[in-house]
Amino acid sequence: MRKEFCETIERIAGENKEILFLTGDLGFMALEGIRDKLNERFINMGVAEQNMISVAAGLASQGLIPLCYSIAPFVVYRPLEQIRLDVCLHNMNVKIIGNGGGYGYGIMGATHHALEDLAMLSSLQNMRCFIPFCNEDVSLVVEEMLKYKGPSYLRLGFANKPKEISLPPYSALRRIDIENENENSDKKRVTVVALGPITINVLNVIADAIIKKEKLQIDLFAVSEMPIFELSTDFLESLKSSGRLMILEEHVARGGVAENLALLLMKESRFRVDFDFHSIKMKHFCAQGYQELYGDQKYHQRLNQLDPDSIAKNILLF
Amino acid sequence: MHINILRVKNVNFDSSYSTNLNYLQEIKFETLKTLLQLHRSANSGHIGSSLSCLDILIYLFFQEMQKEDKLVLSKGHAASALYSILFKRGDISQDTLNSYYNKNGTLLSAHPPCNGMLQGVTFGTGSLGHGLSLAIGMALANRFKKENKKENKKNNVYVILSEGDLNEGQTWEGLLFAAHHSLNNLFIIIDNNNLQGFGRSNEVLNLESLQAKLLSFNLNVVTAENGNDFDSIHSSFLSLKMDKMMDKIGPKCIIAKTTKGAGISYMENRLEWHYLPMNEEQYKQALKEIKEIKEIKEIERS
């Protein structure tokens, strides 16, 4: 997604002179285009993330729009207090860009993974966290993020959208349109909610021959923003019909998608006579934590049952 | 390499300062009274920290700073000094001032508020180490704001740091950055009273050779030998500005040698006045002392 992110920023920042790009000394073979396009509005802050975030807050207080870029864990955990106080409490228009959320930096090891970033940031006042689900989605999500004049976090990963799938309009919880063959009410139906790029793993499963043979109907929803504040009618209708909810997130359980949804569903259940939270069967797969052994992102997804094969197996068993 | 050592020069004070000095002294007496009364009625601590930097704040607000200039009080625990001054300037009403610290629902917490609701306080502070970077951001913004580019305007940004701020790693990140980017509209004032949270600074985390440390970071540094005296503060600012070369090349720093609890004999240079509130007897004693100082100053001037 980084390539698409850079192209988007080059396009937008070319016109909007208030945008500044700050990096924590990262971006080799990636940010050169932005650097050349933005000239003095591109600043390498050095490996000093705390200073970067507070400086960004100072810049934003004067009406500028700073984008702070680094590898996700470095730009989230080290300067967490600076984000909490200088950015969020003062409601500053600072955009934090974390590359490689989840296990994105795989073999680089645990220091480079970010499994609690959304829990930490989405709990902060005024903060909106944006998670594009595929490379093609980045420009839409970045534009949505820039429309909001407050603290934002963009979690970048990597995933290619299958050609036949069209990009849905933006919302926090988006229905992905899938052609369900021979749609009829007898088929087993599962409502699947996936965080960001895991959506693509689910799409790969749906294309799988075994799933097709089983004639399952899968209603797929991508989480593109956290926190989620409300559930769409579309989502609730799907859940009522399916009675099965599978949640997949490359993030720890605490403060993640499942906890967020559970609270919203409990509230819905309280006010709707036609919807009973307790009748819904739920399966939840998430990051179990930082592991002892390392591999690429796919390896870590397999260990946590977030890869296409495990997702297919678990959907069949549901 | 440019050598940034500056000596505070024996200069003839400019007429604008000399004329303003009486006014500064007046304001000092008034804000001191407000400050002591605030702490007494609220039964609040941090008096020593506020007294330590009160003169610097008065000098900045009523002598140095222009309309568009900005200030960050990184040592947020000296908020009562800032509030007393903002009250004098009319940015805080009497009602708001009366609510300080001990009325629920007040805007005036023990540290400057983080909600942008107080005129004159862009950033709330209280967790040490943030202020310099915030000030850097505001100073750096000067280069990118369209209206400034057109009119070739320069807004100065002032930040007051404590020893506690200098313990924090972020401050040193900021110093590196400010010097690297030659932020010539940034003024760093260090309230150097050699006392911090739980001991003397040179015993807690030694900052000695502070001037050498800052010089080695390529900052323009002067020392104000008495940071609780307007003449000394003014001389330092003059020295920094007189050198045209300095003015162009980068951030300026004043190490202001101050006294914690300055002006109140039983508070001066004592750690406990970081925390303690005054009892009635101590309050009366403090009022008596500031009155005496005022009278002495008046005699000196006449």
Coordinates of C-alpha atoms in Angstrom, one line a residue, chain B residues 23-276:
Chain B
Y23 CA 6.0 49.6 34.7
L24 CA 7.6 46.2 34.9
Q25 CA 8.3 46.6 38.6
E26 CA 4.6 47.7 39.1
I27 CA 3.4 44.6 37.3
K28 CA 5.7 42.4 39.3
F29 CA 4.3 43.7 42.6
E30 CA 0.7 43.2 41.4
T31 CA 1.3 39.8 40.0
L32 CA 3.2 38.7 43.1
K33 CA 0.2 39.7 45.2
T34 CA -2.2 37.9 42.9
L35 CA 0.0 34.8 42.9
L36 CA 0.3 34.6 46.7
Q37 CA -3.4 35.2 47.1
L38 CA -4.2 32.5 44.6
H39 CA -2.0 29.9 46.4
R40 CA -3.3 31.0 49.8
S41 CA -7.0 30.9 48.9
A42 CA -6.6 27.6 47.0
N43 CA -4.2 26.1 49.5
S44 CA -2.1 24.9 46.6
G45 CA 1.6 24.1 46.1
H46 CA 4.2 24.8 43.4
I47 CA 4.7 28.3 44.7
G48 CA 8.5 28.1 44.6
S49 CA 8.4 27.0 40.9
S50 CA 6.1 29.9 40.0
L51 CA 8.2 32.5 41.8
S52 CA 11.3 31.1 40.1
C53 CA 10.2 32.1 36.6
L54 CA 7.8 35.0 37.4
D55 CA 10.3 37.7 36.4
I56 CA 11.1 35.9 33.1
L57 CA 7.4 35.7 32.3
I58 CA 6.7 39.3 33.1
Y59 CA 9.7 40.4 31.0
L60 CA 8.4 38.3 28.1
F61 CA 4.8 39.4 28.2
F62 CA 5.3 43.1 29.0
Q63 CA 8.7 43.9 27.4
E64 CA 9.8 41.4 24.8
M65 CA 7.0 39.7 23.1
Q66 CA 5.1 41.3 20.1
K67 CA 1.5 40.6 19.3
E68 CA 2.0 37.7 17.0
D69 CA 4.7 36.0 19.2
K70 CA 4.0 32.8 21.0
L71 CA 4.9 31.3 24.4
V72 CA 5.1 27.7 25.7
L73 CA 5.5 27.2 29.4
S74 CA 7.0 23.8 29.3
K75 CA 7.3 23.7 33.1
G76 CA 3.5 23.6 33.4
H77 CA 3.7 23.4 37.2
A78 CA 4.4 27.1 37.2
A79 CA 0.9 27.7 35.9
S80 CA -0.1 30.1 38.7
A81 CA 2.6 32.6 37.5
L82 CA 1.2 32.4 34.0
Y83 CA -2.4 32.8 35.3
S84 CA -1.5 35.9 37.4
I85 CA 0.0 37.5 34.3
L86 CA -2.9 36.6 32.0
F87 CA -5.2 38.0 34.6
K88 CA -3.2 41.3 34.6
R89 CA -3.4 41.3 30.8
G90 CA -7.2 40.8 30.9
D91 CA -7.1 37.4 29.3
I92 CA -8.6 35.8 32.5
S93 CA -11.6 37.3 34.3
Q94 CA -11.8 37.9 38.0
D95 CA -14.4 35.1 38.3
T96 CA -12.3 32.6 36.4
L97 CA -9.3 33.5 38.6
N98 CA -11.3 33.0 41.7
S99 CA -12.1 29.5 40.6
Y100 CA -8.4 28.5 40.4
Y101 CA -7.6 25.0 41.7
N102 CA -10.1 24.5 44.4
K103 CA -13.4 25.0 42.6
N104 CA -14.8 22.0 40.7
G105 CA -15.4 23.0 37.1
T106 CA -12.6 25.5 36.9
L107 CA -10.7 26.2 33.7
L108 CA -7.6 26.9 35.8
S109 CA -6.1 23.5 36.9
A110 CA -2.8 23.3 38.6
H111 CA -1.2 22.9 35.1
P112 CA -2.3 25.0 32.1
P113 CA -5.4 23.5 30.5
C114 CA -5.1 21.3 27.3
N115 CA -8.4 22.4 25.8
G116 CA -7.4 25.5 23.9
M117 CA -10.0 27.5 25.9
L118 CA -7.6 29.8 27.6
Q119 CA -6.5 32.9 25.7
G120 CA -2.7 32.9 25.6
V121 CA -2.2 29.2 26.1
T122 CA -2.0 27.4 22.8
F123 CA -0.7 24.2 24.5
G124 CA -1.4 22.9 27.9
T125 CA 1.6 21.4 29.6
G126 CA 2.4 19.5 32.8
S127 CA 4.2 16.4 31.6
L128 CA 7.8 17.5 31.3
G129 CA 9.7 17.4 28.1
H130 CA 7.0 18.3 25.5
G131 CA 7.4 22.1 25.5
L132 CA 10.5 22.6 23.4
S133 CA 9.2 20.4 20.6
L134 CA 5.9 22.2 20.6
A135 CA 7.6 25.5 20.4
I136 CA 9.8 24.2 17.6
G137 CA 6.7 23.2 15.6
M138 CA 5.2 26.7 16.1
A139 CA 8.5 28.4 15.1
L140 CA 9.0 26.1 12.1
A141 CA 5.5 26.9 10.9
N142 CA 6.6 30.4 10.3
R143 CA 8.4 29.2 7.2
F144 CA 5.4 27.6 5.7
K145 CA 2.6 30.0 6.5
K146 CA 1.5 31.7 3.2
E147 CA 0.8 35.1 4.7
N148 CA 4.3 35.1 6.4
K149 CA 6.0 34.2 3.1
K150 CA 4.3 37.1 1.3
E151 CA 5.0 39.7 3.9
N152 CA 8.4 38.3 5.0
K153 CA 7.1 38.3 8.5
K154 CA 8.9 36.5 11.4
N155 CA 7.0 35.4 14.5
N156 CA 9.1 34.6 17.5
V157 CA 8.4 31.6 19.8
Y158 CA 9.5 31.6 23.4
V159 CA 9.7 28.5 25.6
I160 CA 10.5 28.2 29.3
L161 CA 12.2 25.0 30.4
S162 CA 13.0 23.7 33.8
E163 CA 15.7 21.3 34.9
G164 CA 13.1 18.6 34.9
D165 CA 12.5 19.3 31.2
L166 CA 16.3 18.9 30.6
N167 CA 16.1 15.4 32.2
E168 CA 13.7 14.3 29.5
G169 CA 15.2 12.8 26.4
Q170 CA 12.7 14.5 24.1
T171 CA 14.2 17.9 25.0
W172 CA 17.6 16.9 23.6
E173 CA 15.9 15.5 20.5
G174 CA 14.4 19.0 20.1
L175 CA 17.7 20.8 20.7
L176 CA 19.4 18.8 17.9
F177 CA 16.5 19.6 15.6
A178 CA 16.3 23.3 16.4
A179 CA 20.0 23.8 15.8
H180 CA 20.0 21.6 12.6
H181 CA 17.2 23.7 11.1
S182 CA 18.6 27.0 12.3
L183 CA 15.4 28.1 13.9
N184 CA 16.3 31.8 14.4
N185 CA 12.9 32.7 15.7
L186 CA 13.1 30.4 18.6
F187 CA 14.1 31.6 22.1
I188 CA 14.7 28.9 24.8
I189 CA 14.8 30.2 28.3
I190 CA 16.0 27.8 31.0
D191 CA 14.8 28.5 34.5
N192 CA 17.9 27.2 36.1
N193 CA 17.2 27.1 39.9
N194 CA 19.1 23.9 40.6
L195 CA 16.1 22.2 42.3
Q196 CA 13.8 19.7 40.9
G197 CA 11.1 17.2 42.1
F198 CA 13.0 15.3 44.8
G199 CA 16.5 16.9 45.2
R200 CA 19.1 19.3 43.9
S201 CA 19.6 18.9 40.1
N202 CA 23.4 18.3 40.5
E203 CA 22.6 15.5 42.9
V204 CA 19.7 14.0 41.0
L205 CA 20.9 14.0 37.4
N206 CA 23.9 16.3 37.0
L207 CA 23.4 19.1 34.4
E208 CA 26.6 20.9 35.2
S209 CA 28.5 22.5 32.3
L210 CA 25.1 23.2 30.9
Q211 CA 26.4 26.1 28.9
A212 CA 29.1 23.8 27.3
K213 CA 26.5 21.2 26.6
L214 CA 24.2 23.6 24.8
L215 CA 27.1 25.2 23.0
S216 CA 28.2 21.8 21.7
F217 CA 24.7 21.5 20.3
N218 CA 25.4 24.6 18.2
L219 CA 23.0 26.9 20.0
N220 CA 23.6 30.6 20.7
V221 CA 23.8 30.7 24.5
V222 CA 24.1 33.4 27.1
T223 CA 23.8 33.2 30.9
A224 CA 21.6 35.6 32.8
E225 CA 23.5 35.8 36.1
N226 CA 20.3 36.7 37.9
G227 CA 17.2 35.4 36.2
N228 CA 15.0 37.1 38.9
D229 CA 16.2 40.5 37.9
F230 CA 14.8 42.4 34.9
D231 CA 18.2 44.1 34.1
S232 CA 19.9 40.8 33.9
I233 CA 17.2 39.3 31.7
H234 CA 17.2 42.3 29.5
S235 CA 21.0 42.3 29.1
S236 CA 20.8 38.7 28.0
F237 CA 18.2 39.4 25.3
L238 CA 20.2 42.4 24.1
S239 CA 23.4 40.3 23.8
L240 CA 21.6 37.7 21.8
K241 CA 20.1 40.3 19.5
M242 CA 23.0 42.6 19.1
D243 CA 25.0 40.1 17.2
K244 CA 23.4 40.3 13.7
M245 CA 25.2 37.1 12.7
M246 CA 23.7 35.2 15.7
D247 CA 20.3 36.6 14.9
K248 CA 20.5 35.0 11.5
I249 CA 21.9 31.6 12.1
G250 CA 19.9 29.8 14.7
P251 CA 18.0 29.2 18.0
K252 CA 18.9 31.4 20.9
C253 CA 19.1 30.2 24.5
I254 CA 19.3 32.0 27.8
I255 CA 20.4 30.1 30.9
A256 CA 18.6 32.1 33.6
K257 CA 20.2 31.5 37.0
T258 CA 17.1 31.7 39.2
T259 CA 16.1 31.1 42.7
K260 CA 13.3 28.8 43.6
G261 CA 10.9 30.7 45.7
A262 CA 12.6 34.0 44.8
G263 CA 11.6 37.0 46.8
I264 CA 10.2 35.2 49.9
S265 CA 13.0 34.6 52.4
Y266 CA 11.7 31.4 53.9
M267 CA 11.0 29.8 50.5
E268 CA 14.2 30.7 48.7
N269 CA 16.2 27.8 47.5
R270 CA 14.2 25.2 49.4
L271 CA 12.8 22.0 47.9
E272 CA 9.7 21.8 50.1
W273 CA 8.3 24.9 48.4
H274 CA 7.9 22.9 45.3
Y275 CA 5.0 21.3 47.2
L276 CA 3.8 23.1 50.3

